[in-house]
Amino acid sequence: MSKTITHELTYDAPVEAVTAMLADPAFREEVCAYQRFTKYDVTIDVEGETKKVKIDQWQPTQGMPSFAKKIVGDETNIVQEESWTSPTHGDITVTIPGKPGQMSGTASIAASGVGTVETVSLTVKVNIPLVGGKLEGLIADLLLKALKAENKVGRDYLSR
């Protein structure tokens, strides 16, 4: 089983401004701080029109259902890696080191009217009998919340 989510992040800025924002470590750190991660490390390597992004983040699991906390503990490490093959297309992989499951998908950026839309599509897969489906739903909800947080921080960042 797996669960797929697709979310559109809209920005009142041109494509070039959004792609530059996504390549700015300060923006990525703002997103982590906004989500109250306890610690995080952002690495971005840009070569020409391609970029590699790695965000190694730790977050508390307060408020998670008890069945999920038994698996991930009081704090969980999440590693998000993005490989942008062009300024407007990236492949995304999210892992929880040492835990069964992963998330993978794509991000694409396109002009929309006077603004820009970033479309993120991710598939969540957890290989645990009986509770895997519940965890996939929980993780998908958390990913959606994280994308909404990134969109809010991004809109603020671009309005400066």
XYZ file of N, CA and C in Angstrom:
480
model
N 0.829 -1.192 0.000
C 0.000 0.000 0.000
C 0.864 1.243 0.000
N 0.278 2.315 -0.411
C 0.951 3.611 -0.357
C -0.109 4.704 -0.430
N 0.300 5.903 -0.113
C -0.610 7.050 -0.151
C 0.097 8.170 -0.903
N -0.616 8.777 -1.848
C -0.041 9.868 -2.633
C -0.749 11.173 -2.303
N 0.053 12.220 -2.156
C -0.510 13.566 -1.967
C 0.056 14.478 -3.056
N -0.751 15.401 -3.496
C -0.328 16.434 -4.427
C -0.815 17.760 -3.873
N 0.091 18.731 -3.838
C -0.264 20.034 -3.282
C 0.351 21.136 -4.136
N -0.409 22.199 -4.357
C 0.080 23.355 -5.102
C 0.427 24.487 -4.142
N 1.637 25.003 -4.271
C 2.096 26.146 -3.500
C 2.093 27.332 -4.462
N 1.330 28.364 -4.151
C 1.223 29.506 -5.056
C 1.983 30.701 -4.494
N 2.611 31.417 -5.405
C 3.407 32.575 -5.028
C 3.106 33.736 -5.969
N 3.043 34.942 -5.420
C 2.847 36.158 -6.208
C 4.211 36.708 -6.618
N 4.939 35.914 -7.384
C 6.287 36.277 -7.814
C 6.602 35.500 -9.088
N 7.538 35.992 -9.883
C 7.911 35.263 -11.096
C 8.671 33.970 -10.783
N 8.699 33.089 -11.762
C 9.370 31.790 -11.621
C 10.804 31.963 -11.132
N 11.525 32.920 -11.692
C 12.934 33.124 -11.329
C 13.097 33.448 -9.839
N 12.181 34.214 -9.285
C 12.260 34.552 -7.860
C 11.991 33.319 -6.992
N 11.058 32.482 -7.413
C 10.737 31.272 -6.647
C 11.897 30.285 -6.710
N 12.481 30.095 -7.896
C 13.607 29.158 -7.989
C 14.812 29.663 -7.201
N 15.023 30.977 -7.186
C 16.119 31.545 -6.385
C 15.852 31.332 -4.893
N 14.599 31.501 -4.466
C 14.229 31.300 -3.072
C 14.523 29.850 -2.655
N 14.156 28.902 -3.507
C 14.357 27.488 -3.182
C 15.837 27.108 -3.118
N 16.703 27.944 -3.705
C 18.145 27.701 -3.658
C 18.829 28.466 -2.534
N 18.060 29.187 -1.729
C 18.613 30.004 -0.647
C 18.557 29.241 0.681
N 19.709 28.888 1.246
C 19.708 28.174 2.528
C 18.968 28.937 3.631
N 19.023 30.272 3.614
C 18.332 31.064 4.643
C 16.825 30.821 4.585
N 16.267 30.704 3.388
C 14.841 30.405 3.263
C 14.539 29.027 3.845
N 15.329 28.042 3.473
C 15.093 26.672 3.963
C 15.205 26.622 5.487
N 16.134 27.364 6.053
C 16.274 27.412 7.513
C 15.078 28.100 8.160
N 14.545 29.134 7.503
C 13.337 29.803 8.013
C 12.160 28.834 8.076
N 12.052 27.994 7.059
C 10.962 27.006 7.028
C 11.118 26.033 8.204
N 12.335 25.575 8.454
C 12.585 24.659 9.577
C 12.256 25.330 10.907
N 12.693 26.573 11.074
C 12.430 27.301 12.315
C 10.931 27.519 12.506
N 10.223 27.865 11.440
C 8.777 28.100 11.510
C 8.040 26.829 11.983
N 8.560 25.674 11.568
C 7.924 24.406 11.957
C 8.415 23.886 13.306
N 9.261 24.684 13.950
C 9.773 24.375 15.291
C 10.581 23.073 15.360
N 11.380 22.830 14.329
C 12.281 21.684 14.397
C 13.295 21.968 15.489
N 13.669 20.959 16.247
C 14.591 21.169 17.352
C 16.014 21.385 16.865
N 16.367 20.761 15.754
C 17.658 21.014 15.114
C 17.525 20.688 13.635
N 18.378 21.345 12.843
C 18.330 21.114 11.405
C 19.637 21.566 10.772
N 19.948 20.935 9.644
C 21.133 21.281 8.879
C 20.716 21.335 7.411
N 20.931 22.474 6.771
C 20.548 22.679 5.383
C 21.810 22.770 4.531
N 21.879 21.968 3.480
C 22.983 22.009 2.532
C 22.408 22.165 1.131
N 22.897 23.161 0.399
C 22.446 23.363 -0.984
C 23.681 23.535 -1.859
N 23.800 22.663 -2.854
C 24.883 22.742 -3.828
C 24.283 23.088 -5.181
N 24.711 24.217 -5.750
C 24.200 24.668 -7.040
C 25.320 24.575 -8.069
N 25.005 23.942 -9.196
C 25.933 23.875 -10.328
C 25.168 24.251 -11.576
N 25.396 25.451 -12.076
C 24.663 25.902 -13.258
C 23.174 25.969 -12.952
N 22.377 25.253 -13.742
C 20.928 25.264 -13.549
C 20.442 24.117 -12.653
N 21.349 23.295 -12.152
C 20.940 22.190 -11.293
C 21.305 22.500 -9.844
N 20.569 21.868 -8.954
C 20.905 22.033 -7.534
C 20.528 20.773 -6.768
N 21.282 20.550 -5.715
C 21.012 19.454 -4.779
C 20.748 20.088 -3.426
N 19.631 19.707 -2.833
C 19.223 20.246 -1.536
C 19.136 19.081 -0.561
N 19.696 19.267 0.622
C 19.554 18.261 1.684
C 19.195 18.994 2.968
N 18.084 18.572 3.571
C 17.652 19.145 4.837
C 17.549 17.991 5.826
N 18.452 17.986 6.792
C 18.474 16.968 7.839
C 17.843 17.630 9.064
N 16.663 17.171 9.433
C 15.887 17.864 10.463
C 15.402 16.906 11.556
N 15.290 17.459 12.747
C 14.778 16.712 13.898
C 13.558 17.442 14.425
N 12.504 16.681 14.709
C 11.318 17.314 15.263
C 10.709 16.452 16.355
N 10.113 17.118 17.350
C 9.449 16.370 18.425
C 8.201 15.684 17.877
N 7.808 14.605 18.531
C 6.632 13.863 18.085
C 5.435 14.090 19.009
N 5.473 15.193 19.764
C 4.345 15.520 20.638
C 3.070 15.594 19.806
N 2.000 15.063 20.347
C 0.711 15.120 19.669
C 0.471 13.987 18.693
N 1.487 13.167 18.448
C 1.297 12.015 17.564
C 0.555 10.921 18.307
N -0.224 10.124 17.590
C -0.891 8.989 18.236
C 0.136 8.037 18.862
N -0.259 7.366 19.923
C 0.671 6.503 20.660
C 1.247 5.387 19.794
N 0.454 4.833 18.859
C 0.984 3.751 18.023
C 2.148 4.264 17.159
N 2.105 5.529 16.750
C 3.176 6.108 15.935
C 4.395 6.430 16.796
N 4.162 6.955 18.011
C 5.280 7.289 18.898
C 6.068 6.048 19.289
N 5.392 4.899 19.380
C 6.102 3.655 19.704
C 7.126 3.323 18.624
N 6.843 3.722 17.400
C 7.730 3.408 16.283
C 8.823 4.460 16.128
N 8.473 5.734 16.244
C 9.450 6.797 15.977
C 10.095 7.389 17.221
N 9.499 7.222 18.381
C 10.083 7.757 19.608
C 9.603 9.167 19.921
N 10.296 9.832 20.858
C 9.907 11.177 21.294
C 10.344 12.265 20.318
N 11.305 11.921 19.469
C 11.806 12.866 18.483
C 12.161 12.048 17.246
N 11.949 12.615 16.090
C 12.256 11.869 14.880
C 13.142 12.676 13.946
N 14.041 11.961 13.294
C 14.955 12.545 12.319
C 14.362 12.321 10.924
N 14.251 13.398 10.153
C 13.723 13.322 8.800
C 14.760 13.932 7.875
N 15.093 13.217 6.804
C 16.066 13.710 5.833
C 15.347 13.908 4.497
N 15.318 15.158 4.063
C 14.686 15.531 2.798
C 15.783 15.856 1.795
N 15.759 15.156 0.659
C 16.748 15.411 -0.387
C 16.026 15.746 -1.685
N 16.498 16.798 -2.332
C 15.921 17.238 -3.602
C 17.033 17.303 -4.635
N 16.754 16.767 -5.804
C 17.691 16.821 -6.918
C 16.991 17.543 -8.064
N 17.355 18.808 -8.249
C 16.744 19.643 -9.284
C 17.561 19.496 -10.559
N 16.973 18.863 -11.589
C 17.651 18.639 -12.858
C 17.539 19.849 -13.774
N 16.674 20.775 -13.419
C 16.524 22.049 -14.115
C 15.991 23.038 -13.076
N 15.927 24.319 -13.402
C 15.397 25.255 -12.413
C 13.939 24.972 -12.030
N 13.206 24.251 -12.885
C 11.776 24.076 -12.646
C 11.330 22.634 -12.415
N 12.266 21.691 -12.293
C 11.874 20.295 -12.007
C 12.850 19.654 -11.038
N 12.285 19.059 -9.991
C 13.113 18.376 -9.012
C 12.502 17.062 -8.570
N 13.373 16.111 -8.240
C 12.953 14.844 -7.651
C 13.195 14.938 -6.154
N 12.230 14.457 -5.373
C 12.287 14.581 -3.916
C 12.267 13.192 -3.290
N 13.123 13.001 -2.298
C 13.109 11.785 -1.491
C 13.159 12.207 -0.029
N 12.275 11.639 0.776
C 12.254 11.921 2.207
C 12.366 10.580 2.929
N 13.344 10.483 3.834
C 13.528 9.251 4.592
C 13.546 9.561 6.086
N 13.261 8.545 6.860
C 13.380 8.601 8.312
C 14.409 7.531 8.657
N 15.688 7.939 8.791
C 16.757 6.967 8.976
C 16.455 5.954 10.085
N 16.672 4.696 9.740
C 16.466 3.618 10.701
C 15.023 3.181 10.871
N 14.115 3.786 10.137
C 12.690 3.447 10.245
C 12.198 2.929 8.898
N 11.228 2.005 8.910
C 10.724 1.461 7.645
C 9.807 2.460 6.935
N 10.130 2.740 5.717
C 9.277 3.610 4.933
C 10.048 4.739 4.292
N 9.424 5.319 3.297
C 10.024 6.465 2.621
C 8.959 7.215 1.847
N 9.309 8.408 1.444
C 8.446 9.232 0.617
C 9.266 9.660 -0.587
N 8.658 9.643 -1.756
C 9.364 10.106 -2.942
C 8.376 10.720 -3.910
N 8.901 11.608 -4.749
C 8.041 12.260 -5.716
C 8.763 13.357 -6.448
N 7.995 14.348 -6.902
C 8.550 15.413 -7.720
C 8.011 16.771 -7.300
N 8.739 17.796 -7.726
C 8.286 19.183 -7.603
C 8.467 19.806 -8.977
N 7.472 20.553 -9.401
C 7.594 21.280 -10.663
C 7.112 22.699 -10.452
N 7.760 23.618 -11.145
C 7.472 25.045 -10.993
C 7.068 25.589 -12.355
N 5.967 26.348 -12.373
C 5.488 26.920 -13.632
C 4.853 28.285 -13.391
N 4.944 29.132 -14.400
C 4.278 30.427 -14.342
C 2.772 30.198 -14.355
N 2.069 31.052 -13.624
C 0.606 30.985 -13.577
C 0.089 32.411 -13.456
N -0.397 32.948 -14.560
C -0.821 34.348 -14.536
C 0.372 35.232 -14.244
N 0.257 36.088 -13.233
C 1.376 36.958 -12.857
C 2.237 36.327 -11.764
N 1.887 35.120 -11.357
C 2.618 34.454 -10.283
C 3.213 33.136 -10.715
N 3.449 32.296 -9.730
C 4.088 31.000 -9.941
C 3.398 29.952 -9.093
N 3.313 28.742 -9.639
C 2.777 27.602 -8.899
C 3.854 26.527 -8.832
N 4.118 26.056 -7.620
C 4.989 24.899 -7.412
C 4.080 23.735 -7.061
N 4.120 22.689 -7.867
C 3.293 21.508 -7.620
C 4.183 20.399 -7.075
N 3.851 19.937 -5.878
C 4.610 18.871 -5.233
C 3.713 17.645 -5.148
N 4.225 16.535 -5.637
C 3.489 15.265 -5.578
C 4.402 14.231 -4.925
N 3.936 13.643 -3.824
C 4.740 12.682 -3.070
C 3.934 11.419 -2.775
N 4.607 10.291 -2.840
C 4.008 9.018 -2.468
C 4.670 8.535 -1.189
N 3.852 8.180 -0.207
C 4.311 7.720 1.099
C 4.121 6.212 1.161
N 5.171 5.492 1.561
C 5.081 4.042 1.695
C 5.736 3.627 3.010
N 4.985 2.897 3.832
C 5.489 2.391 5.109
C 5.293 0.879 5.123
N 6.392 0.149 5.287
C 6.349 -1.313 5.243
C 6.252 -1.919 6.641
N 5.118 -1.690 7.295
C 4.880 -2.292 8.604
C 3.499 -2.950 8.550
N 3.434 -4.261 8.771
C 2.128 -4.923 8.746
C 1.169 -4.308 9.770
N -0.079 -4.303 9.462
C -1.192 -3.850 10.288
C -1.300 -2.330 10.443
N -0.208 -1.631 10.775
C -0.307 -0.191 11.016
C 0.280 0.648 9.887
N 0.832 0.000 8.846
C 1.455 0.735 7.748
C 0.520 1.742 7.108
N -0.710 1.328 6.835
C -1.682 2.226 6.209
C -2.007 3.421 7.088
N -2.160 3.181 8.394
C -2.424 4.283 9.333
C -1.252 5.259 9.359
N -0.027 4.709 9.376
C 1.162 5.568 9.398
C 1.285 6.357 8.100
N 0.972 5.735 6.965
C 1.027 6.449 5.689
C 0.077 7.643 5.709
N -1.122 7.441 6.226
C -2.076 8.548 6.329
C -1.585 9.642 7.253
N -1.018 9.258 8.380
C -0.483 10.226 9.341
C 0.676 11.016 8.722
N 1.581 10.319 8.057
C 2.731 10.974 7.428
C 2.268 11.890 6.303
N 1.297 11.443 5.525
C 0.764 12.286 4.448
C 0.175 13.575 5.020
N -0.529 13.475 6.128
C -1.082 14.671 6.777
C 0.028 15.606 7.253
N 1.097 15.030 7.816
C 2.226 15.832 8.284
C 2.942 16.506 7.107
N 3.077 15.784 5.993
C 3.705 16.362 4.809
C 2.883 17.529 4.269
N 1.582 17.364 4.249
C 0.709 18.432 3.772
C 0.847 19.670 4.667
N 0.893 19.445 5.972
C 1.086 20.549 6.925
C 2.435 21.235 6.677
N 3.481 20.440 6.403
C 4.812 21.004 6.141
C 4.816 21.810 4.846
N 4.120 21.338 3.811
C 4.047 22.073 2.550
C 3.305 23.398 2.730
N 2.248 23.383 3.523
C 1.511 24.621 3.793
C 2.381 25.607 4.566
N 3.193 25.102 5.493
C 4.112 25.962 6.244
C 5.159 26.554 5.303
N 5.703 25.721 4.409
C 6.698 26.211 3.450
C 6.096 27.290 2.552
N 4.845 27.100 2.128
C 4.170 28.082 1.285
C 3.995 29.410 2.020
N 3.617 29.358 3.297
C 3.424 30.582 4.076
C 4.748 31.321 4.249
N 5.790 30.582 4.631
C 7.106 31.195 4.811
C 7.604 31.747 3.471
N 7.356 31.017 2.399
C 7.775 31.455 1.066
C 7.091 32.737 0.629
N 5.797 32.837 0.885
C 5.069 34.067 0.534
C 5.632 35.260 1.308
N 5.910 35.049 2.603
C 6.497 36.117 3.420
C 7.887 36.495 2.887
N 8.694 35.490 2.583
C 10.060 35.685 2.078
C 10.024 36.510 0.789
N 9.142 36.164 -0.132
C 9.076 36.836 -1.426
C 8.483 38.240 -1.350
N 7.769 38.530 -0.271
C 7.138 39.864 -0.147
C 8.096 40.908 0.434
N 9.268 40.492 0.867
C 10.234 41.433 1.470
C 10.901 42.293 0.435
